[in-house]
Coordinates of C-alpha atoms in Angstrom, one line a residue:
M1 CA -8.2 18.6 -68.9
V2 CA -9.2 18.6 -65.5
S3 CA -9.6 14.6 -65.3
K4 CA -6.1 14.6 -66.6
M5 CA -4.9 17.0 -63.9
K6 CA -6.8 14.8 -61.1
E7 CA -5.0 11.7 -62.4
I8 CA -1.7 13.3 -62.4
I9 CA -2.2 14.5 -58.6
E10 CA -3.4 11.2 -57.5
K11 CA -0.3 9.5 -58.7
M12 CA 1.7 12.0 -57.3
V13 CA 0.2 11.7 -54.1
K14 CA 0.3 7.7 -53.9
Q15 CA 4.4 8.2 -55.1
E16 CA 4.7 10.1 -52.2
I17 CA 3.1 7.9 -49.9
R18 CA 4.9 5.2 -51.0
D19 CA 8.1 7.3 -50.5
I20 CA 7.1 8.1 -46.9
L21 CA 6.1 4.4 -46.3
A22 CA 9.7 3.2 -47.8
E23 CA 11.5 5.9 -45.6
S24 CA 9.9 5.2 -42.5
E25 CA 9.3 1.2 -42.3
E26 CA 11.5 0.4 -39.8
M27 CA 9.8 3.2 -37.5
I28 CA 6.6 2.3 -38.3
R29 CA 7.4 -1.5 -37.6
D30 CA 8.6 0.1 -33.7
I31 CA 5.2 1.7 -33.4
V32 CA 3.2 -1.6 -34.5
K33 CA 5.3 -3.5 -32.0
N34 CA 5.7 -1.2 -29.2
S35 CA 2.3 0.9 -28.9
L36 CA -0.2 -1.0 -31.2
L37 CA 0.4 -4.5 -30.1
P38 CA 0.5 -4.1 -26.1
E39 CA -2.9 -2.0 -26.7
L40 CA -4.3 -4.4 -28.8
R41 CA -3.4 -7.2 -26.1
S42 CA -4.8 -5.1 -23.5
A43 CA -8.4 -4.4 -25.3
I44 CA -8.1 -8.5 -25.7
R45 CA -7.5 -9.6 -22.1
Q46 CA -10.1 -6.6 -20.8
T47 CA -13.1 -8.3 -23.1
I48 CA -12.1 -11.5 -22.0
S49 CA -11.8 -10.5 -18.4
Q50 CA -15.7 -8.7 -18.8
A51 CA -16.6 -12.1 -20.3
L52 CA -15.5 -14.1 -17.4
E53 CA -17.1 -11.9 -14.8
E54 CA -20.6 -11.8 -16.8
L55 CA -20.5 -15.6 -16.8
I56 CA -19.6 -15.7 -13.3
G57 CA -22.3 -13.6 -12.6
K58 CA -24.9 -15.6 -14.5
S59 CA -23.9 -19.1 -13.0
P60 CA -24.9 -20.0 -9.3
D61 CA -22.4 -22.7 -9.4
L62 CA -19.3 -20.4 -10.5
A63 CA -20.7 -17.6 -8.5
Q64 CA -20.4 -19.5 -4.8
H65 CA -16.8 -20.4 -5.6
Q66 CA -16.1 -16.8 -5.5
Q67 CA -17.5 -16.9 -1.7
V68 CA -15.2 -16.8 1.5
D69 CA -16.0 -20.4 2.8
N70 CA -15.6 -19.2 6.3
D71 CA -18.9 -18.0 7.8
V72 CA -17.4 -15.8 10.2
S73 CA -15.2 -13.8 8.2
P74 CA -16.4 -10.3 8.3
Q75 CA -17.3 -7.6 5.5
Q76 CA -13.8 -5.7 4.6
S77 CA -13.9 -2.1 4.9
E78 CA -12.2 -0.1 2.3
E79 CA -9.0 1.7 3.1
V80 CA -9.2 5.0 5.1
Q81 CA -7.3 7.6 3.5
Q82 CA -5.4 10.1 5.5
P83 CA -5.8 14.0 3.8
E84 CA -2.6 14.6 1.5
S85 CA -0.9 17.4 2.9
D86 CA 0.3 20.2 0.7
S87 CA 3.9 21.0 2.8
K88 CA 6.6 19.0 1.0
T89 CA 7.5 17.1 4.1
D90 CA 4.6 16.4 6.5
L91 CA 5.3 15.3 10.0
G92 CA 2.1 13.8 11.2
H93 CA 0.5 11.3 13.1
R94 CA -1.1 8.1 11.5
T95 CA -4.4 7.7 10.8
S96 CA -5.8 4.4 9.5
E97 CA -4.2 3.2 5.9
N98 CA -5.6 0.1 6.6
V99 CA -9.0 -1.3 7.9
Q100 CA -7.1 -4.5 8.7
G101 CA -4.8 -3.3 11.1
P102 CA -2.6 -4.2 8.9
K103 CA -3.2 -7.7 9.6
S104 CA -0.9 -9.2 12.5
K105 CA 0.3 -12.9 12.8
V106 CA 1.7 -14.2 16.2
E107 CA 3.8 -16.8 15.1
G108 CA 5.0 -20.1 17.1
T109 CA 1.5 -20.7 18.6
T110 CA -0.5 -24.1 18.3
S111 CA -3.2 -21.6 16.7
N112 CA -2.2 -18.6 14.7
V113 CA -4.0 -15.3 16.0
V114 CA -5.1 -13.0 12.9
G115 CA -7.0 -10.2 12.5
H116 CA -10.7 -11.5 11.2
Q117 CA -9.8 -15.0 12.6
I118 CA -11.7 -16.5 15.6
S119 CA -9.0 -18.8 17.1
D120 CA -10.0 -21.2 19.7
I121 CA -6.9 -20.9 22.0
G122 CA -8.8 -19.3 25.6
P123 CA -12.0 -13.3 32.4
R124 CA -14.8 -15.1 33.7
T125 CA -15.5 -18.5 34.5
S126 CA -19.4 -17.5 33.5
D127 CA -18.3 -17.2 30.0
V128 CA -17.3 -21.0 29.7
G129 CA -19.9 -22.6 27.5
Q130 CA -21.1 -19.5 26.1
L131 CA -20.2 -17.7 22.6
T132 CA -18.5 -14.7 24.3
G133 CA -14.7 -13.7 23.3
R134 CA -12.0 -11.2 23.8
Y135 CA -11.5 -8.6 21.3
L136 CA -7.4 -8.1 21.2
Y137 CA -5.9 -4.8 20.8
C138 CA -1.9 -5.5 21.5
V139 CA 0.2 -7.0 23.8
V140 CA 2.5 -5.0 26.4
E141 CA 5.5 -5.5 28.8
S142 CA 3.3 -5.7 32.4
S143 CA 2.0 -8.0 34.7
E144 CA -0.4 -5.4 36.2
E145 CA -4.0 -5.6 36.2
M146 CA -5.5 -2.5 35.5
S147 CA -8.8 -0.8 34.0
F148 CA -8.3 1.8 31.0
G149 CA -12.0 2.4 31.6
K150 CA -14.8 2.4 28.9
I151 CA -12.7 3.5 25.7
G152 CA -13.0 0.7 24.0
I153 CA -14.7 -0.4 20.5
E154 CA -18.4 1.0 20.9
G155 CA -17.6 2.0 24.4
N156 CA -16.6 -1.2 26.1
E157 CA -14.4 -1.3 28.7
V158 CA -10.8 -2.0 28.2
Y159 CA -8.6 -3.8 30.7
T160 CA -5.2 -6.2 30.8
I161 CA -5.3 -10.3 31.2
P162 CA -1.5 -10.4 32.6
Y163 CA 0.6 -13.5 32.2
E164 CA 4.1 -13.5 34.0
E165 CA 5.9 -10.5 32.5
L166 CA 3.3 -9.9 29.6
S167 CA -0.2 -8.3 29.5
A168 CA -2.8 -8.6 26.8
I169 CA -5.1 -5.3 26.4
V170 CA -8.4 -6.5 25.6
H171 CA -12.6 -5.7 26.0
N172 CA -15.2 -8.4 26.3
C173 CA -17.3 -9.0 23.1
P174 CA -19.3 -11.7 21.3
A175 CA -17.4 -14.2 19.8
E176 CA -18.2 -13.0 16.1
P177 CA -16.4 -10.4 14.0
Y178 CA -17.1 -6.6 13.9
K179 CA -19.2 -6.0 10.6
S180 CA -21.3 -3.2 9.3
E181 CA -22.5 -2.3 6.1
D182 CA -21.9 1.6 7.2
K183 CA -18.4 2.5 5.9
E184 CA -18.3 5.4 8.9
I185 CA -19.0 3.1 11.2
M186 CA -16.3 0.4 10.4
N187 CA -13.9 3.6 9.8
N188 CA -14.7 4.7 13.8
W189 CA -14.5 1.0 15.0
V190 CA -10.6 1.0 13.1
M191 CA -9.9 4.6 14.5
V192 CA -10.9 3.8 18.1
H193 CA -8.7 0.2 18.0
Q194 CA -5.7 2.3 16.5
S195 CA -6.5 5.0 19.2
M196 CA -6.4 2.5 22.2
I197 CA -3.2 0.9 20.8
D198 CA -1.9 4.5 20.6
Q199 CA -2.6 5.0 24.4
A200 CA -0.9 1.7 25.4
W201 CA 2.2 2.5 23.5
E202 CA 2.3 6.0 25.4
R203 CA 1.9 4.2 28.9
F204 CA 4.1 1.5 28.3
G205 CA 6.5 2.3 25.7
T206 CA 6.6 -0.7 23.8
V207 CA 3.7 -2.6 22.3
L208 CA 3.1 -5.4 20.0
P209 CA -0.1 -4.2 18.0
L210 CA -2.7 -6.6 16.4
G211 CA -4.7 -6.2 13.3
F212 CA -8.8 -4.8 13.5
D213 CA -10.7 -7.5 14.8
T214 CA -8.5 -9.8 16.2
I215 CA -10.9 -12.2 18.7
I216 CA -10.0 -14.8 21.1
Q217 CA -13.1 -16.9 22.0
G218 CA -14.0 -19.6 24.7
N219 CA -15.5 -23.1 24.1
E220 CA -17.6 -25.5 26.1
T221 CA -14.8 -26.3 29.2
T222 CA -12.5 -22.9 28.6
S223 CA -13.2 -19.1 29.3
P224 CA -11.9 -16.7 26.4
E225 CA -10.0 -15.1 29.2
E226 CA -8.2 -18.6 30.0
N227 CA -7.5 -19.4 26.5
M228 CA -6.2 -15.8 26.3
K229 CA -3.5 -16.6 29.1
N230 CA -3.0 -20.1 27.4
W231 CA -1.8 -18.4 24.2
L232 CA 0.4 -15.8 26.2
K233 CA 1.8 -18.9 27.7
Q234 CA 2.3 -21.1 24.5
D235 CA 4.1 -18.0 22.8
Y236 CA 5.5 -16.3 25.7
D237 CA 9.5 -16.5 24.5
N238 CA 8.4 -15.4 21.4
L239 CA 6.5 -12.3 22.2
K240 CA 9.1 -11.5 24.4
R241 CA 12.1 -11.3 21.7
K242 CA 9.8 -9.2 19.7
I243 CA 9.1 -6.9 22.2
E244 CA 12.8 -6.7 22.9
K245 CA 13.8 -6.0 19.0
I246 CA 11.3 -3.2 19.0
N247 CA 12.1 -1.8 22.2
G248 CA 12.5 2.3 21.7
K249 CA 11.8 1.7 18.3
A250 CA 8.8 3.2 16.1
E251 CA 7.6 3.0 12.5
Y252 CA 7.8 6.2 10.2
G253 CA 6.1 6.2 6.9
V254 CA 7.7 7.7 3.9
Q255 CA 6.5 8.6 0.6
V256 CA 8.2 10.1 -2.1
F257 CA 6.2 11.9 -5.0
W258 CA 7.2 13.6 -8.3
D259 CA 5.6 15.8 -10.7
P260 CA 5.6 14.0 -14.0
K261 CA 5.1 17.4 -16.0
I262 CA 8.8 18.8 -14.4
I263 CA 10.6 15.5 -14.3
A264 CA 9.4 15.2 -18.1
K265 CA 10.7 18.7 -18.9
N266 CA 14.1 17.8 -17.4
V267 CA 14.3 14.7 -19.3
T268 CA 13.6 16.5 -22.4
E269 CA 16.7 18.8 -21.4
E270 CA 19.0 16.1 -20.5
S271 CA 18.5 13.9 -23.5
P272 CA 20.6 14.4 -26.5
E273 CA 18.5 11.6 -28.3
I274 CA 15.5 13.7 -27.9
K275 CA 17.0 16.6 -28.5
K276 CA 17.7 15.8 -31.9
L277 CA 14.4 13.8 -32.7
N278 CA 12.4 17.4 -31.5
E279 CA 14.7 19.2 -34.2
E280 CA 14.2 16.5 -36.8
I281 CA 10.5 17.1 -36.5
K282 CA 10.8 20.6 -37.2
S283 CA 12.1 19.9 -40.6
K284 CA 9.6 16.8 -41.8
P285 CA 6.5 17.0 -43.6
K286 CA 3.4 16.8 -41.9
G287 CA 3.0 12.9 -42.5
L288 CA 6.2 12.1 -41.4
A289 CA 6.2 14.3 -38.6
Y290 CA 3.0 12.4 -37.1
M291 CA 5.5 9.2 -37.3
Y292 CA 8.3 11.3 -35.6
K293 CA 6.3 12.6 -32.9
Q294 CA 5.2 9.0 -32.1
K295 CA 8.5 7.8 -32.1
L296 CA 9.3 10.9 -29.5
E297 CA 6.6 9.6 -27.5
G298 CA 8.0 6.0 -27.0
L299 CA 11.3 7.2 -26.3
M300 CA 10.0 9.8 -23.7
K301 CA 8.3 6.9 -22.1
K302 CA 11.4 4.7 -21.8
E303 CA 13.4 7.7 -20.8
M304 CA 10.9 8.2 -17.6
E305 CA 10.7 4.5 -16.8
G306 CA 14.0 4.6 -16.7
K307 CA 14.5 7.2 -14.5
A308 CA 12.3 6.2 -12.0
D309 CA 13.6 2.9 -11.7
H310 CA 16.9 4.7 -11.0
D311 CA 15.6 7.1 -8.6
F312 CA 13.7 4.2 -6.5
K313 CA 17.0 2.5 -6.1
E314 CA 18.7 6.0 -5.4
F315 CA 16.3 6.9 -2.6
F316 CA 15.7 3.7 -1.3
E317 CA 19.4 2.9 -0.7
R318 CA 19.9 6.6 0.9
I319 CA 16.8 6.0 3.2
K320 CA 18.1 2.4 4.1
L321 CA 21.4 3.7 5.7
C322 CA 19.0 5.9 7.9
V323 CA 17.0 3.1 9.6
D324 CA 17.2 -0.3 11.2
E325 CA 14.5 -2.1 9.0
I326 CA 12.5 -0.9 5.9
R327 CA 9.3 -2.4 4.0
V328 CA 8.4 -1.6 0.6
E329 CA 4.7 -1.1 0.6
K330 CA 2.4 -1.0 -2.2
T331 CA 2.0 2.5 -4.2
K332 CA -1.0 4.7 -4.0
K333 CA -2.7 7.3 -6.1
A334 CA -1.3 10.8 -5.2
E335 CA -3.2 13.9 -5.8
N336 CA -2.4 17.1 -7.6
E337 CA -1.2 15.2 -10.8
K338 CA 1.7 13.9 -8.8
Q339 CA 2.8 10.5 -8.8
M340 CA 3.9 8.4 -6.1
L341 CA 7.4 7.1 -6.8
L342 CA 7.7 5.0 -3.5
N343 CA 6.2 4.1 -0.1
L344 CA 8.0 2.6 2.6
S345 CA 7.5 1.6 6.1
C346 CA 10.8 2.0 8.6
L347 CA 11.8 0.9 12.0
L348 CA 14.2 2.9 13.7
P349 CA 14.7 4.2 17.2
K350 CA 12.8 7.5 17.8
E351 CA 15.9 9.6 18.6
A352 CA 17.5 8.6 15.0
R353 CA 14.6 10.2 13.5
G354 CA 16.9 13.4 12.6
K355 CA 18.9 11.9 10.5
L356 CA 16.3 10.5 8.3
G357 CA 14.4 13.8 8.0
D358 CA 17.6 15.3 7.1
E359 CA 18.0 12.7 4.2
L360 CA 14.4 13.1 3.2
E361 CA 14.8 17.2 2.7
K362 CA 17.3 16.7 0.5
I363 CA 15.3 14.7 -1.9
S364 CA 12.5 17.0 -1.6
N365 CA 14.4 19.5 -2.1
R366 CA 15.2 18.4 -5.7
D367 CA 13.4 19.8 -8.6
G368 CA 10.0 18.3 -9.2
Y369 CA 10.2 16.2 -6.1
S370 CA 8.2 16.0 -2.8
V371 CA 8.3 14.3 0.5
R372 CA 5.6 12.8 2.9
F373 CA 7.5 11.7 6.4
T374 CA 4.6 10.5 8.9
G375 CA 4.8 8.9 12.5
P376 CA 6.2 7.9 14.9
W377 CA 3.2 5.1 15.6
P378 CA 3.5 1.5 16.7
P379 CA 5.6 -0.8 14.7
Y380 CA 2.2 -2.4 12.9
S381 CA 4.8 -3.6 9.7
F382 CA 7.4 -5.1 11.9
V383 CA 5.7 -7.6 14.2

């Protein structure tokens, strides 16, 4: 009797499963396509990547190709993070967001001047034939020879090297990059670099900031100071145009965040399709309800991605109307379970800051959104 009952129950269960599968065939196909396959591909790619890394690590020939060929390239420091602010609109002053400056490139010269690159273009005659250099902070509109005192990196004296109406602000250094295994030392060097540019900005009103570790060296016949003047001479018109372009303007950072929990709740309440699916789940048996929940998660993900895309475009266009130039930067990981929706660098006159601030305040007043507004600082991203 027990055996017969067991057989009957087993048949009923199998039939129930077949019915569920038949009813949910399309849904299962969608889940496999949209959820399982991408995860499977990702896992396979990760495994391949790990295997390649292990192979490279074990092979001296392969590992050698991963190294930088230029012997003078320094060890790059990691990002120097600015602490997150709890306030919705944070009007602060910039600390370093990237140890490279960001990288600066002065166009139009026979030799480019780039952060971490020793350029052979080229104060003192005694420097000729020696491995000495001039660490370059920025270029300003001034023809005056002056000293700022021993306020440079590692307490070096900072002074100007003028050419006609332009001056390079420098300190004397060995003809090699600044590098250290100590992260705190690297970060301190970057902070001093930016502090020196800030002081020049306050004094001269407009600066062309160079990236951290931009060094001009001498050679057997030309001192680094002469090479510096040669570069100013060669790129004089271009540098003057850049200064004119940014004159009276400053760079500001705009970061917009959203709280995914609040946004998801709002999306759920506003989407008829999600509402309908939620109601259907309540009336389904457990097995089928699980399938519907998987479908709901997929739909929520799609809705959230669509909203992120819509909000990015809307906020970008609104902010763009308030600035002269705008650059989209890479988004970063946020704190307090928030997500960074967009990260922008903006160039605008200082007197126009209020208009931008008003627009950002409107965004931050939306439910689930917050804004960080930082600056002003020298226009690193626009020169």
